[in-house]
PDB file of C-alpha atoms in Angstrom:
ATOM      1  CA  UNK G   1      -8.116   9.537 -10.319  1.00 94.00           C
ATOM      2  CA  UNK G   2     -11.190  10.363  -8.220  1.00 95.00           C
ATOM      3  CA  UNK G   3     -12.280   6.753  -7.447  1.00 96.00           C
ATOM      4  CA  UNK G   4      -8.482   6.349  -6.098  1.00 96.00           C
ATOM      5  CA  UNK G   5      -8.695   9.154  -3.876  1.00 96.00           C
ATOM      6  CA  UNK G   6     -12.323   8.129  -2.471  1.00 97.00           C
ATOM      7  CA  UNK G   7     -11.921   4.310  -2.740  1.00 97.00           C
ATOM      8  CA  UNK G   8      -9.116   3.563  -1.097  1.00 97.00           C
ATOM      9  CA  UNK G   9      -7.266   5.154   2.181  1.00 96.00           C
ATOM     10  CA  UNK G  10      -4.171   7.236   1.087  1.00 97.00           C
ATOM     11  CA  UNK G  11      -0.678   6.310   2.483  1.00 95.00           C
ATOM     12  CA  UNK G  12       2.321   8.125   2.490  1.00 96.00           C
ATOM     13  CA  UNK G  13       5.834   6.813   2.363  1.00 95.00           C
ATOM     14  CA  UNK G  14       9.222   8.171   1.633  1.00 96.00           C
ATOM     15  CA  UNK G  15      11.707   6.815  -0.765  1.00 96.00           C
ATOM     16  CA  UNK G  16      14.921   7.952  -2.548  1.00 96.00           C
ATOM     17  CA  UNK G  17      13.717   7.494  -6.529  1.00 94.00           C
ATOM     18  CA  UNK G  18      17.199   6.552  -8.734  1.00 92.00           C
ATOM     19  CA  UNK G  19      17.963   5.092 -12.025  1.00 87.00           C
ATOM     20  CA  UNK G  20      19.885   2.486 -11.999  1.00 82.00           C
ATOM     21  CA  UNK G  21      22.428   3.929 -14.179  1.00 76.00           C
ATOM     22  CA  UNK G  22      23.036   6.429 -11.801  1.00 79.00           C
ATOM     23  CA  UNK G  23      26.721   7.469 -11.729  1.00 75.00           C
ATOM     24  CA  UNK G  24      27.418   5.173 -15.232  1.00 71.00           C
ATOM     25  CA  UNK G  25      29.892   8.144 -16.110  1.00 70.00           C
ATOM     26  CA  UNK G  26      32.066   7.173 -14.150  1.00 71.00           C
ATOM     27  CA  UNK G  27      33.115   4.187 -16.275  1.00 67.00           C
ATOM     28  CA  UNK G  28      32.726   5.774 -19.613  1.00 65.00           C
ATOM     29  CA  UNK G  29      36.108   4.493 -20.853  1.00 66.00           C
ATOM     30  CA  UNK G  30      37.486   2.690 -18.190  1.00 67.00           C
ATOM     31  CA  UNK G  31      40.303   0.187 -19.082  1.00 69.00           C
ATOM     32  CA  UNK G  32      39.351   1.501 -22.632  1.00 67.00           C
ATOM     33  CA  UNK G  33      35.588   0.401 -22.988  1.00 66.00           C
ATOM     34  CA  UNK G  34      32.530   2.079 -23.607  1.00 62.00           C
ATOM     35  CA  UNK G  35      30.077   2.353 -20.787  1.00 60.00           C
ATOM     36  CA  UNK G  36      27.143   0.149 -21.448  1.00 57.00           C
ATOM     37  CA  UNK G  37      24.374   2.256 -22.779  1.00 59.00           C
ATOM     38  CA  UNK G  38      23.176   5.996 -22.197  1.00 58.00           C
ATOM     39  CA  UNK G  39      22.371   8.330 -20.918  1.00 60.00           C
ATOM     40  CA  UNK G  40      25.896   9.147 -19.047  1.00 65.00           C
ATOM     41  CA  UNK G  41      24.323   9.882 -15.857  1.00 71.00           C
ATOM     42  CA  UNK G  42      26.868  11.048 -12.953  1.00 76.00           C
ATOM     43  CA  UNK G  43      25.339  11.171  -9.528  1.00 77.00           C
ATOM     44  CA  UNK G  44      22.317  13.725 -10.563  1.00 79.00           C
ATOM     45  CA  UNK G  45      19.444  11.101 -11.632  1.00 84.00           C
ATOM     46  CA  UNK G  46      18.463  10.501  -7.701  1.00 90.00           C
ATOM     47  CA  UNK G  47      15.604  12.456  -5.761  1.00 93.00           C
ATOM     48  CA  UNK G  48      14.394  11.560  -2.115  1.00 96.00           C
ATOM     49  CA  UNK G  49      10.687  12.779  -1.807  1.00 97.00           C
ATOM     50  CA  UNK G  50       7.169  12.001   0.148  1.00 97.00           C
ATOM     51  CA  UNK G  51       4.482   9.954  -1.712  1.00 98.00           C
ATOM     52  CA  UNK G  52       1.068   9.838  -1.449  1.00 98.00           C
ATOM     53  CA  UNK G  53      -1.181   7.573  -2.914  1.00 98.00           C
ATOM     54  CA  UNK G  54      -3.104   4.577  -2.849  1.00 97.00           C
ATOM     55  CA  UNK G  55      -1.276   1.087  -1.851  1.00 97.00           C
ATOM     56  CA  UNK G  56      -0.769  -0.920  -4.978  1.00 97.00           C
ATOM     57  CA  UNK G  57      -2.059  -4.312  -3.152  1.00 96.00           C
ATOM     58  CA  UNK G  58      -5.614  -2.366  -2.101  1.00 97.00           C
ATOM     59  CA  UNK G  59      -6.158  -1.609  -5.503  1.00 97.00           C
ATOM     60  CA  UNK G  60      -5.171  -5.218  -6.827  1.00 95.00           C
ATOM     61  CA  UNK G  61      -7.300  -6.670  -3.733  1.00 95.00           C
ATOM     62  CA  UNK G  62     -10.414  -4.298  -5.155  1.00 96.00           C
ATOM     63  CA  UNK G  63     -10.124  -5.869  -8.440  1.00 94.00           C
ATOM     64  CA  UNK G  64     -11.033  -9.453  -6.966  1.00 91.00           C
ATOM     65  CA  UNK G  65      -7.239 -10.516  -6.223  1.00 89.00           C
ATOM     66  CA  UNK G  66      -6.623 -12.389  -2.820  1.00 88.00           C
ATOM     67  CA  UNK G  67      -3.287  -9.910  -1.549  1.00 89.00           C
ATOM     68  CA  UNK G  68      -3.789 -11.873   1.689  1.00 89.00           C
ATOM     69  CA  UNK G  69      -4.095 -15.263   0.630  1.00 84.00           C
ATOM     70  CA  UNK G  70      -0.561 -14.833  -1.386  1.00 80.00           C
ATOM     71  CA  UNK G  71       1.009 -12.457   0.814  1.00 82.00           C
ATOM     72  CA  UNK G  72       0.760 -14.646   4.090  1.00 80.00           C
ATOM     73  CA  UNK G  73       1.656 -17.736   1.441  1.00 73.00           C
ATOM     74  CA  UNK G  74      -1.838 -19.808   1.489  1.00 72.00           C
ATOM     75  CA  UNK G  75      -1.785 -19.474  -2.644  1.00 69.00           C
ATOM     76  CA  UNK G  76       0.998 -19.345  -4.581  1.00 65.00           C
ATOM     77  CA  UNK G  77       1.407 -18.118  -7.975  1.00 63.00           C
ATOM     78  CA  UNK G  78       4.960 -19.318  -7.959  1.00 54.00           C
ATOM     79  CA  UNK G  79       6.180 -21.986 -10.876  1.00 49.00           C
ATOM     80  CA  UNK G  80       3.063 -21.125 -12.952  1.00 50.00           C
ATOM     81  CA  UNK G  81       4.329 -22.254 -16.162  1.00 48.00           C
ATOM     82  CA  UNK G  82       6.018 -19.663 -17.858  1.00 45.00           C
ATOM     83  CA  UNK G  83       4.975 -18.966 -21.637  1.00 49.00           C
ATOM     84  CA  UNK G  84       8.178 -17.511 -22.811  1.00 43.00           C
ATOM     85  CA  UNK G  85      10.046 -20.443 -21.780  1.00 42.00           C
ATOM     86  CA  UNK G  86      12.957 -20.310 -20.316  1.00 39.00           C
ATOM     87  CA  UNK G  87      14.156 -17.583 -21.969  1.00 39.00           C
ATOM     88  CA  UNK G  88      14.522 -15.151 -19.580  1.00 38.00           C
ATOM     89  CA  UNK G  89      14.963 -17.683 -16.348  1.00 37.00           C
ATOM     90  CA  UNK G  90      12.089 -16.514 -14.588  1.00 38.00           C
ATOM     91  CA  UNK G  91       8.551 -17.988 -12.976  1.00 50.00           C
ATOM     92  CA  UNK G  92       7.803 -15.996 -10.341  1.00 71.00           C
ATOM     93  CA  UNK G  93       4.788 -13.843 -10.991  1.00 83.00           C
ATOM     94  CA  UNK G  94       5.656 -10.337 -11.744  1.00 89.00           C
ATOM     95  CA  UNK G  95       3.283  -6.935 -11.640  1.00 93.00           C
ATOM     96  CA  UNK G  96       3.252  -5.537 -14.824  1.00 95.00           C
ATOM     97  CA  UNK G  97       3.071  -1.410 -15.528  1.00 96.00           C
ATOM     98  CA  UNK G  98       2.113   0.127 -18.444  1.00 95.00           C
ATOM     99  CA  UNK G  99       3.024   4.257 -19.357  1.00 95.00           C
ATOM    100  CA  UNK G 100       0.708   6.772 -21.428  1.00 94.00           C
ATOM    101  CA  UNK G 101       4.372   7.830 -22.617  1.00 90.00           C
ATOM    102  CA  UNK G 102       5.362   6.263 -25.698  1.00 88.00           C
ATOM    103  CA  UNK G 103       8.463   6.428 -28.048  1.00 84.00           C
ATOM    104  CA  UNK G 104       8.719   7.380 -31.546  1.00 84.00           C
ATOM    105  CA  UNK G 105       7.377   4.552 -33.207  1.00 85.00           C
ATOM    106  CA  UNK G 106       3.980   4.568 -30.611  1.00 86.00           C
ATOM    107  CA  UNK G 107       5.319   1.750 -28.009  1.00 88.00           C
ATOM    108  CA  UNK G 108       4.620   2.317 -24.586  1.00 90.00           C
ATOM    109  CA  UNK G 109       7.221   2.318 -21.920  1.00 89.00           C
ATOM    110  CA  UNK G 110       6.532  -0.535 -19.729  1.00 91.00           C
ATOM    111  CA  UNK G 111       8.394  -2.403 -17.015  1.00 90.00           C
ATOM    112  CA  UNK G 112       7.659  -4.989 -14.017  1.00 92.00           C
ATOM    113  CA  UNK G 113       8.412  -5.917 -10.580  1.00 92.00           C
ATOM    114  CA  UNK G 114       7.720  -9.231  -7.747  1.00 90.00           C
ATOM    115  CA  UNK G 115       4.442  -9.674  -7.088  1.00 90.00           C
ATOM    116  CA  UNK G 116       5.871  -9.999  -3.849  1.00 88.00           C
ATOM    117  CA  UNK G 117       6.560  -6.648  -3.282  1.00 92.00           C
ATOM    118  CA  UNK G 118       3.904  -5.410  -4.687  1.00 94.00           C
ATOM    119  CA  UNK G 119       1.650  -7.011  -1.987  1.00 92.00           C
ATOM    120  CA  UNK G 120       3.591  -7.137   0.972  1.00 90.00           C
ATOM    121  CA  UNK G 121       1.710  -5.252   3.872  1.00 87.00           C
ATOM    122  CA  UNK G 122       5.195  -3.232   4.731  1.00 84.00           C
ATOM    123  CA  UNK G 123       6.419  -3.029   1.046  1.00 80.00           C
ATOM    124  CA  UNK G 124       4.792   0.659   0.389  1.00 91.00           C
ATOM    125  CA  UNK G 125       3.844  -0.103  -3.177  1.00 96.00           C
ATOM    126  CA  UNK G 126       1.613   2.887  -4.579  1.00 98.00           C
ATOM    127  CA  UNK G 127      -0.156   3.986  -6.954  1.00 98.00           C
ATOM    128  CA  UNK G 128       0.703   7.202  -5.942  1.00 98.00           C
ATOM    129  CA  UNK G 129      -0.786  10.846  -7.251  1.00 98.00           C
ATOM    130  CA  UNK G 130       1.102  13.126  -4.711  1.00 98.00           C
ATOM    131  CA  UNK G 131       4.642  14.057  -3.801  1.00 98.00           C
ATOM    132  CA  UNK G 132       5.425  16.153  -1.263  1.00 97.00           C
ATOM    133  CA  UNK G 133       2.143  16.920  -0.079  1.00 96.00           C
ATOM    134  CA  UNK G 134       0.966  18.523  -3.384  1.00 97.00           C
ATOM    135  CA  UNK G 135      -0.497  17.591  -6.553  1.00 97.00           C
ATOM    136  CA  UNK G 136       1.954  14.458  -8.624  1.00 97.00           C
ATOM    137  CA  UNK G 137       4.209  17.598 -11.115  1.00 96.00           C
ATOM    138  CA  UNK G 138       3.805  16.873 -14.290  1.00 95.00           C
ATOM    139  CA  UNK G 139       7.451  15.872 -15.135  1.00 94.00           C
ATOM    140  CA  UNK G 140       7.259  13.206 -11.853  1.00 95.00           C
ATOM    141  CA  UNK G 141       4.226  11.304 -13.877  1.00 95.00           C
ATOM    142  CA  UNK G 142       0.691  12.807 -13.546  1.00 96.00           C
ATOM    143  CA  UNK G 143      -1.905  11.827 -13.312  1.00 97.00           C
ATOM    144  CA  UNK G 144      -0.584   8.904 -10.959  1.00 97.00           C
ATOM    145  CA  UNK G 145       2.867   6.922 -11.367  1.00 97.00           C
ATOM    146  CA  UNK G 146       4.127   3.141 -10.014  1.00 97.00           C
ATOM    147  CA  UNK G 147       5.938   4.102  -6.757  1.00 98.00           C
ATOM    148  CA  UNK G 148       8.009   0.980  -5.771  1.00 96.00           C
ATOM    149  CA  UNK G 149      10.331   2.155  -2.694  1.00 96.00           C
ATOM    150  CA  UNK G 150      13.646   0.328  -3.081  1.00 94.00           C
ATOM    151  CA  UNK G 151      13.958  -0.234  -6.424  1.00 94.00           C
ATOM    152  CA  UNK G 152      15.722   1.137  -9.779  1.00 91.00           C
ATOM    153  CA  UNK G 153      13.449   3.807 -11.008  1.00 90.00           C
ATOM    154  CA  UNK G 154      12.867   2.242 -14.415  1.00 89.00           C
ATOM    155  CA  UNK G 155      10.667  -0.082 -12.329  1.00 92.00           C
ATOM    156  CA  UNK G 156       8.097   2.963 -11.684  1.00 95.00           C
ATOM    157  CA  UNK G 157       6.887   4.077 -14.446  1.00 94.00           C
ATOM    158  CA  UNK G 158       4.979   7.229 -14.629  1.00 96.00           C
ATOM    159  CA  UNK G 159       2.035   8.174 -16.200  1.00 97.00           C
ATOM    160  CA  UNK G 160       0.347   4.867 -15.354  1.00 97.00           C
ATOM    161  CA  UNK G 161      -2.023   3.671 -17.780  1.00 94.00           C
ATOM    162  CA  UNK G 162      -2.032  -0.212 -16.716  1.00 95.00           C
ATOM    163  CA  UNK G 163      -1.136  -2.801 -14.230  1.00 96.00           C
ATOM    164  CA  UNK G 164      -1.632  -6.763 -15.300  1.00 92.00           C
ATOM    165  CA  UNK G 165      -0.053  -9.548 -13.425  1.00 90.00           C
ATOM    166  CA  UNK G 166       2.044 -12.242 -15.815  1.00 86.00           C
ATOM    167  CA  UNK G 167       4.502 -15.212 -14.588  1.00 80.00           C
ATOM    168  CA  UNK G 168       7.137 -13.662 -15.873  1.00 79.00           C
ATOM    169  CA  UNK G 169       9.288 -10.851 -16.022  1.00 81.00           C
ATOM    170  CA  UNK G 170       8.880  -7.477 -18.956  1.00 84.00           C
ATOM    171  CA  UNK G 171      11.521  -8.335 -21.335  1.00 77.00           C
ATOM    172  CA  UNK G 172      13.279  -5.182 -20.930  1.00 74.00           C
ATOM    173  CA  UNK G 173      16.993  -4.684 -22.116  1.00 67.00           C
ATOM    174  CA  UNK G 174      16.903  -1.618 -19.963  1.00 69.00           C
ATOM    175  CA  UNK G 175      18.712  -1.162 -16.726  1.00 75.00           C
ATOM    176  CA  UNK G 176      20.285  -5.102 -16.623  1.00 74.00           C
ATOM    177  CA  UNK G 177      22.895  -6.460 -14.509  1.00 73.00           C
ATOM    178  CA  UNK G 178      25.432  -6.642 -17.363  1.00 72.00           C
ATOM    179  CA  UNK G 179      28.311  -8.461 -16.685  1.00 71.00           C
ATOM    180  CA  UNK G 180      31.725  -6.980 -17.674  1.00 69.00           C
ATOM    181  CA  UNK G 181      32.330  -8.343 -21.167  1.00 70.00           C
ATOM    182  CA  UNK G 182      28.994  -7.060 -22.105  1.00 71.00           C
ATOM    183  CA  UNK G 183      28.667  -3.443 -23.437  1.00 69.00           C
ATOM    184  CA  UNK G 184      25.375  -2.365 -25.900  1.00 69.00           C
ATOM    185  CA  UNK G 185      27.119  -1.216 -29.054  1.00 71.00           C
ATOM    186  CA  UNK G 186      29.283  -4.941 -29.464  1.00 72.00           C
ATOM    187  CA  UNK G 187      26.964  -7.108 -28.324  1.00 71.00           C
ATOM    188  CA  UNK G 188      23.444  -6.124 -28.359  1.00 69.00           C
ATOM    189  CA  UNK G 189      22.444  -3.138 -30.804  1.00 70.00           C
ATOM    190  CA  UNK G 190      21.594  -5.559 -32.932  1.00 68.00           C
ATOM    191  CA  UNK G 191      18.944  -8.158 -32.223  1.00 64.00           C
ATOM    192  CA  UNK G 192      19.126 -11.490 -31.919  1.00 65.00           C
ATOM    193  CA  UNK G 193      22.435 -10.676 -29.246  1.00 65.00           C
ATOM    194  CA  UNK G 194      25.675 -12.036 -29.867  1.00 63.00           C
ATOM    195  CA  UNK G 195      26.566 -13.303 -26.796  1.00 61.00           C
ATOM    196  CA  UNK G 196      24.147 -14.990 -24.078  1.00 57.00           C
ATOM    197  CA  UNK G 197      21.510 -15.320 -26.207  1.00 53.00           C
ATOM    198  CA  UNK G 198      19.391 -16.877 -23.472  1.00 52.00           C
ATOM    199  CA  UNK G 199      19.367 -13.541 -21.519  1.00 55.00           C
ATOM    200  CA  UNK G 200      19.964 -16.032 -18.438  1.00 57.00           C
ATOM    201  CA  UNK G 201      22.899 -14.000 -16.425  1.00 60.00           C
ATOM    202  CA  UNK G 202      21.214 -10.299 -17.115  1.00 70.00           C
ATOM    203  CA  UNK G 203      18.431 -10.166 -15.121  1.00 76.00           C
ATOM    204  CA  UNK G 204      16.713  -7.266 -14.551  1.00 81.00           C
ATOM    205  CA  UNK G 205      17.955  -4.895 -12.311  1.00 85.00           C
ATOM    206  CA  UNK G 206      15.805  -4.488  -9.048  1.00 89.00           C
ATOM    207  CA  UNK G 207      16.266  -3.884  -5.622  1.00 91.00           C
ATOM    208  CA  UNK G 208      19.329  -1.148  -5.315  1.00 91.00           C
ATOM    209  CA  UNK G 209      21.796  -2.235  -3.134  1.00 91.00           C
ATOM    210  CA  UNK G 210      23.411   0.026  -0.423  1.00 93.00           C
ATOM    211  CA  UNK G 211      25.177   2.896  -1.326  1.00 90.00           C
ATOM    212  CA  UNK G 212      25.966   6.925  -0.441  1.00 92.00           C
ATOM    213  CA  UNK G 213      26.422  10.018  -2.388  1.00 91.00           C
ATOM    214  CA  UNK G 214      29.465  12.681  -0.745  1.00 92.00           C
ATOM    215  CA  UNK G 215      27.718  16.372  -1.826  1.00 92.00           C
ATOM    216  CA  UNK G 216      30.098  18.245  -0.271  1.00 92.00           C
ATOM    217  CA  UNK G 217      32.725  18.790  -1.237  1.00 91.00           C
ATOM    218  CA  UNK G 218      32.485  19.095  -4.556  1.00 87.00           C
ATOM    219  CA  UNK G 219      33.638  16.439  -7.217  1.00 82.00           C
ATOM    220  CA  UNK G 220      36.472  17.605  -8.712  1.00 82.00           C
ATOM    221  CA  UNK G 221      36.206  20.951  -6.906  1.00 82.00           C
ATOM    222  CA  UNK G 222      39.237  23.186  -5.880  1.00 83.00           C
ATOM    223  CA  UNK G 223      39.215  24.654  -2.430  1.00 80.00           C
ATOM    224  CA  UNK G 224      40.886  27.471  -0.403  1.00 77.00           C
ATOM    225  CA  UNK G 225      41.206  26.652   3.404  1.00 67.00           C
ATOM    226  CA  UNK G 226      42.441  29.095   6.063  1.00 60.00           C
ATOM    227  CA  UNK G 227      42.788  26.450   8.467  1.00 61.00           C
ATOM    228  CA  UNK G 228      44.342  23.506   7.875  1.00 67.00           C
ATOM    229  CA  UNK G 229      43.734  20.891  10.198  1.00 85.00           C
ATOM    230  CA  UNK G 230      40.321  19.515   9.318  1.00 88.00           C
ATOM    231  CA  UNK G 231      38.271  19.301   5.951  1.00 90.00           C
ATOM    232  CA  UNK G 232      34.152  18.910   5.985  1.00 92.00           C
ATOM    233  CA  UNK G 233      32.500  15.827   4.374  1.00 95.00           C
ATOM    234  CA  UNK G 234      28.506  16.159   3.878  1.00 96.00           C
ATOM    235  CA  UNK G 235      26.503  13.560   1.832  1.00 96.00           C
ATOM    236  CA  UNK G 236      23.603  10.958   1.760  1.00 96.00           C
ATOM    237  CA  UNK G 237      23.425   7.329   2.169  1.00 96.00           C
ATOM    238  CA  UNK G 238      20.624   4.938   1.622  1.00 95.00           C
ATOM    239  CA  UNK G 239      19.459   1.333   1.281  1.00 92.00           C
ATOM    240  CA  UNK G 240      16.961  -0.326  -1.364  1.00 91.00           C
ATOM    241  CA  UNK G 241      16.528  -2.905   0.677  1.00 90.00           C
ATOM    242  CA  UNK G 242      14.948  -0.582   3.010  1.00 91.00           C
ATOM    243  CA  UNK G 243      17.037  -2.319   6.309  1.00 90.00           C
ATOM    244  CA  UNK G 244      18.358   1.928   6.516  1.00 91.00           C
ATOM    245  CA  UNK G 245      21.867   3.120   7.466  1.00 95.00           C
ATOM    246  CA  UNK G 246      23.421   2.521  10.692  1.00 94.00           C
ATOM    247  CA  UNK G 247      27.129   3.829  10.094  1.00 95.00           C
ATOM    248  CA  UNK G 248      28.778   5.524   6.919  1.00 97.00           C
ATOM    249  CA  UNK G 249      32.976   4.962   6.790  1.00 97.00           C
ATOM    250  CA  UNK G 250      34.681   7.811   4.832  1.00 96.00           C
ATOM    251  CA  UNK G 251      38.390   8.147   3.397  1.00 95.00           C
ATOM    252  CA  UNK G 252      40.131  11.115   2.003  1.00 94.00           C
ATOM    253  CA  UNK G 253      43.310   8.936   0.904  1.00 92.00           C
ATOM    254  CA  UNK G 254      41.244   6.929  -1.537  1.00 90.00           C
ATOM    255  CA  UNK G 255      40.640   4.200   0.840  1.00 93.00           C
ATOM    256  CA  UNK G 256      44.205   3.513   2.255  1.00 93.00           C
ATOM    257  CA  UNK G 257      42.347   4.793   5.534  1.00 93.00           C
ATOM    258  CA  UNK G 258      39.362   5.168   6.899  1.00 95.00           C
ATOM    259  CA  UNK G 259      36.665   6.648   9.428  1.00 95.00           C
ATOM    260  CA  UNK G 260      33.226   6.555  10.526  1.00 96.00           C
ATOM    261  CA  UNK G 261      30.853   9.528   9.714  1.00 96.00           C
ATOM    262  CA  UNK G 262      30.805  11.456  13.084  1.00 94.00           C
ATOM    263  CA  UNK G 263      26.878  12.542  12.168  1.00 94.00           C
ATOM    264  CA  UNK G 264      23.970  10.344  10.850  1.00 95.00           C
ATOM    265  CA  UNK G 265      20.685  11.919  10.382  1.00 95.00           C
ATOM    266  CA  UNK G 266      17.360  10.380   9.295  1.00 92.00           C
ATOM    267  CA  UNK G 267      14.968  13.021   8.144  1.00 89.00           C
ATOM    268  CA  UNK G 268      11.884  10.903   9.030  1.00 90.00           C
ATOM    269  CA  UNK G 269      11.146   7.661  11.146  1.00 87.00           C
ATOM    270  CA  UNK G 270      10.046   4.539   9.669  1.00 90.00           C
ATOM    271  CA  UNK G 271       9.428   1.050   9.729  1.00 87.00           C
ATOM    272  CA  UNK G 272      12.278  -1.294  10.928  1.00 86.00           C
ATOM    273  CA  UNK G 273      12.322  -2.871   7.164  1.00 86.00           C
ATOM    274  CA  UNK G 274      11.079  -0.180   5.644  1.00 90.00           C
ATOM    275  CA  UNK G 275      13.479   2.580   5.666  1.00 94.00           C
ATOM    276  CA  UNK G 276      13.901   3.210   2.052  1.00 95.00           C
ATOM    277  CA  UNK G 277      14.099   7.847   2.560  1.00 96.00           C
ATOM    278  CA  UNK G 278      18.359   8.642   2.734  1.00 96.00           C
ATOM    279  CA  UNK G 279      20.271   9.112   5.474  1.00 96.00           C
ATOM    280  CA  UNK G 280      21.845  12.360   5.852  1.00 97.00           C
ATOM    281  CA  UNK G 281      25.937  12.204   6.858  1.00 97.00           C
ATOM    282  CA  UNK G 282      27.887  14.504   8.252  1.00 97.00           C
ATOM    283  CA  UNK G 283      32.027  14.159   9.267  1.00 96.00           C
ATOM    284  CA  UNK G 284      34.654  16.252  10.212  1.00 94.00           C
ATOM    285  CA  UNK G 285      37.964  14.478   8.938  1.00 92.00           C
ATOM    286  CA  UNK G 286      41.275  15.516  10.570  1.00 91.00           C
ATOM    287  CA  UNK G 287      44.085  16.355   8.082  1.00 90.00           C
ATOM    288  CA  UNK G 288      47.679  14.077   9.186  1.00 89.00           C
ATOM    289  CA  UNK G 289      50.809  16.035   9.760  1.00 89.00           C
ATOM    290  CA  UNK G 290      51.991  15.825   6.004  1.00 89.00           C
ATOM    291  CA  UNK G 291      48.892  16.734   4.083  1.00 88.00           C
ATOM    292  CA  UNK G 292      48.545  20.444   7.127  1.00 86.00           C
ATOM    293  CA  UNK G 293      52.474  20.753   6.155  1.00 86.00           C
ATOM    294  CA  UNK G 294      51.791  20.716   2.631  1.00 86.00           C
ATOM    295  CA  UNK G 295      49.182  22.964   2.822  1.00 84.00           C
ATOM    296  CA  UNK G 296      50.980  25.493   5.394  1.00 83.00           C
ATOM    297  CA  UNK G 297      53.308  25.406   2.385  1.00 85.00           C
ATOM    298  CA  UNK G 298      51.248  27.040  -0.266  1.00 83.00           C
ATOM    299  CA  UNK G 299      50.827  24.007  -2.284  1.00 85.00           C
ATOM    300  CA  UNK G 300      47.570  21.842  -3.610  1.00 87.00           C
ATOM    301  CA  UNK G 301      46.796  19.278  -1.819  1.00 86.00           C
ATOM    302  CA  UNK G 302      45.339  16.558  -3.762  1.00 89.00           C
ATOM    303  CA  UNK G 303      42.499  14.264  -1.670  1.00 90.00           C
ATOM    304  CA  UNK G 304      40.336  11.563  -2.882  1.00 90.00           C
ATOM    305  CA  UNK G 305      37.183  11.204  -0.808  1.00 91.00           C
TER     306      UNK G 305
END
């Protein structure tokens, strides 16, 4: 931990951190199927925080790789030959990342990411031992934790023990882009899977796509109002691709209309491609004559944000 703090120069980046199985509750039985796997998250499993660490492509350049040489694509580890086959469709090189936290029977948690990434000059790849200014908590991954800004927690593991580079993806089951006519207690709680074998259409899930959070107000909350003409909407939006938010469109009528947020606010400034902290939202929404003579009426008004 000392030789990262005194070796290399510490950088600081900020960066929403979310599973991707973020808000899976909310298809728990739909059309009468199971969600995939657990745990049921519902919006709660995302954080947006300041890291601080060492970059990830220093460290891999002070351990004799050539970050530059690949980055600015002079070498190319691309279509090495992959030694699992084909099996899980996949030759680029990946970074590898190995936890101190293990499960029952004594495997460690491990996942994987691009190589790419992990070198890119802008991508903000850590090996990170603060948040928020202090000290990496204890629960967040000390002594230091994989921070990889844009992409599905499960890809930054904490309580980093080892990074190796392999041509091909960790064979993970966790966090893949299942198709629909895939769900974990049918098809794959039992190994070899029944269907796609091959693991060929679930890759592994990385970059999050765009998406927002509305905090306010409340899911499924009940609300008095004394004036009837407008209703608050407060939430976050934010991009794993790190390209940021430029307008948010909100719709109390469950999409039969819409608007755009009156308020965006970034908490902090950064790189054109790397904006990968949320983007605060803020809208009044004017009530139409028929919802403000319902209300003046006494009775609920039921709106779907």
């Amino acid at each position: 931990l000392e030789e990262l703090k005194t070796l290399f120069p510490k950088v600081e980046t900020v960066s929403v951190m979310q599973c991707a199985g973020n808000r899976g509750e909310d298809y728990h039985g739909l059309d009468g199927k199971p969600m995939f796997n657990s745990p049921h998250w519902n919006v709660a499993a995302i954080s947006n925080a300041k890291y601080g660490g060492a970059r990830m492509r220093d460290v891999l350049k002070y351990c004799g790789m050539d970050v530059d040489g690949h980055a600015l694509g002079h070498k190319s580890a691309v279509g090495t030959k992959n030694p699992l086959g084909e099996q899980y469709a996949q030759q680029d090189w990946h970074c590898h990342f190995e936890s101190y936290d293990a499960c029952e029977p004594g495997d460690p948690y491990c996942g994987s990411t691009f190589l790419d990434k992990v070198i890119d000059p802008f991508g903000d790849a850590l090996v990170c031992y603060e948040m928020n200014g202090r000290e990496l908590p204890r629960d967040h991954g000390y002594p230091v934790r994989a921070v990889i800004p844009g992409h599905a927690g499960a890809r930054q593991p904490k309580f980093l023990h080892k990074i190796d580079l392999r041509p091909y993806a960790h064979p993970t089951l966790q966090c893949r882009g299942m198709p629909p006519n895939i769900d974990f207690e049918n098809d794959l709680a039992h190994w070899p899977p029944k269907k796609d074998p091959t693991l060929r259409t679930i890759q592994t899930v990385q970059e999050m796509p765009v998406q927002s959070i509305v905090c306010w107000p409340p899911q499924n909350g009940t609300m008095g109002k004394q004036q009837n003409d407008e209703i608050e909407i407060r939430g976050v939006a934010w991009s794993g691709g790190g390209s940021g938010i430029y307008r948010v469109d909100l719709s109390i009528d469950g999409g039969k209309s819409w608007e755009a947020a009156d308020q965006l606010h970034k908490p902090v400034v950064q790189h054109r491609r790397s904006q990968f902290g949320w983007t605060q939202f803020f809208h009044k929404y004017k009530l139409t004559d028929e919802m403000k003579a319902k209300i003046s009426k006494g009775e609920k008004l039921k709106l779907e944000v």
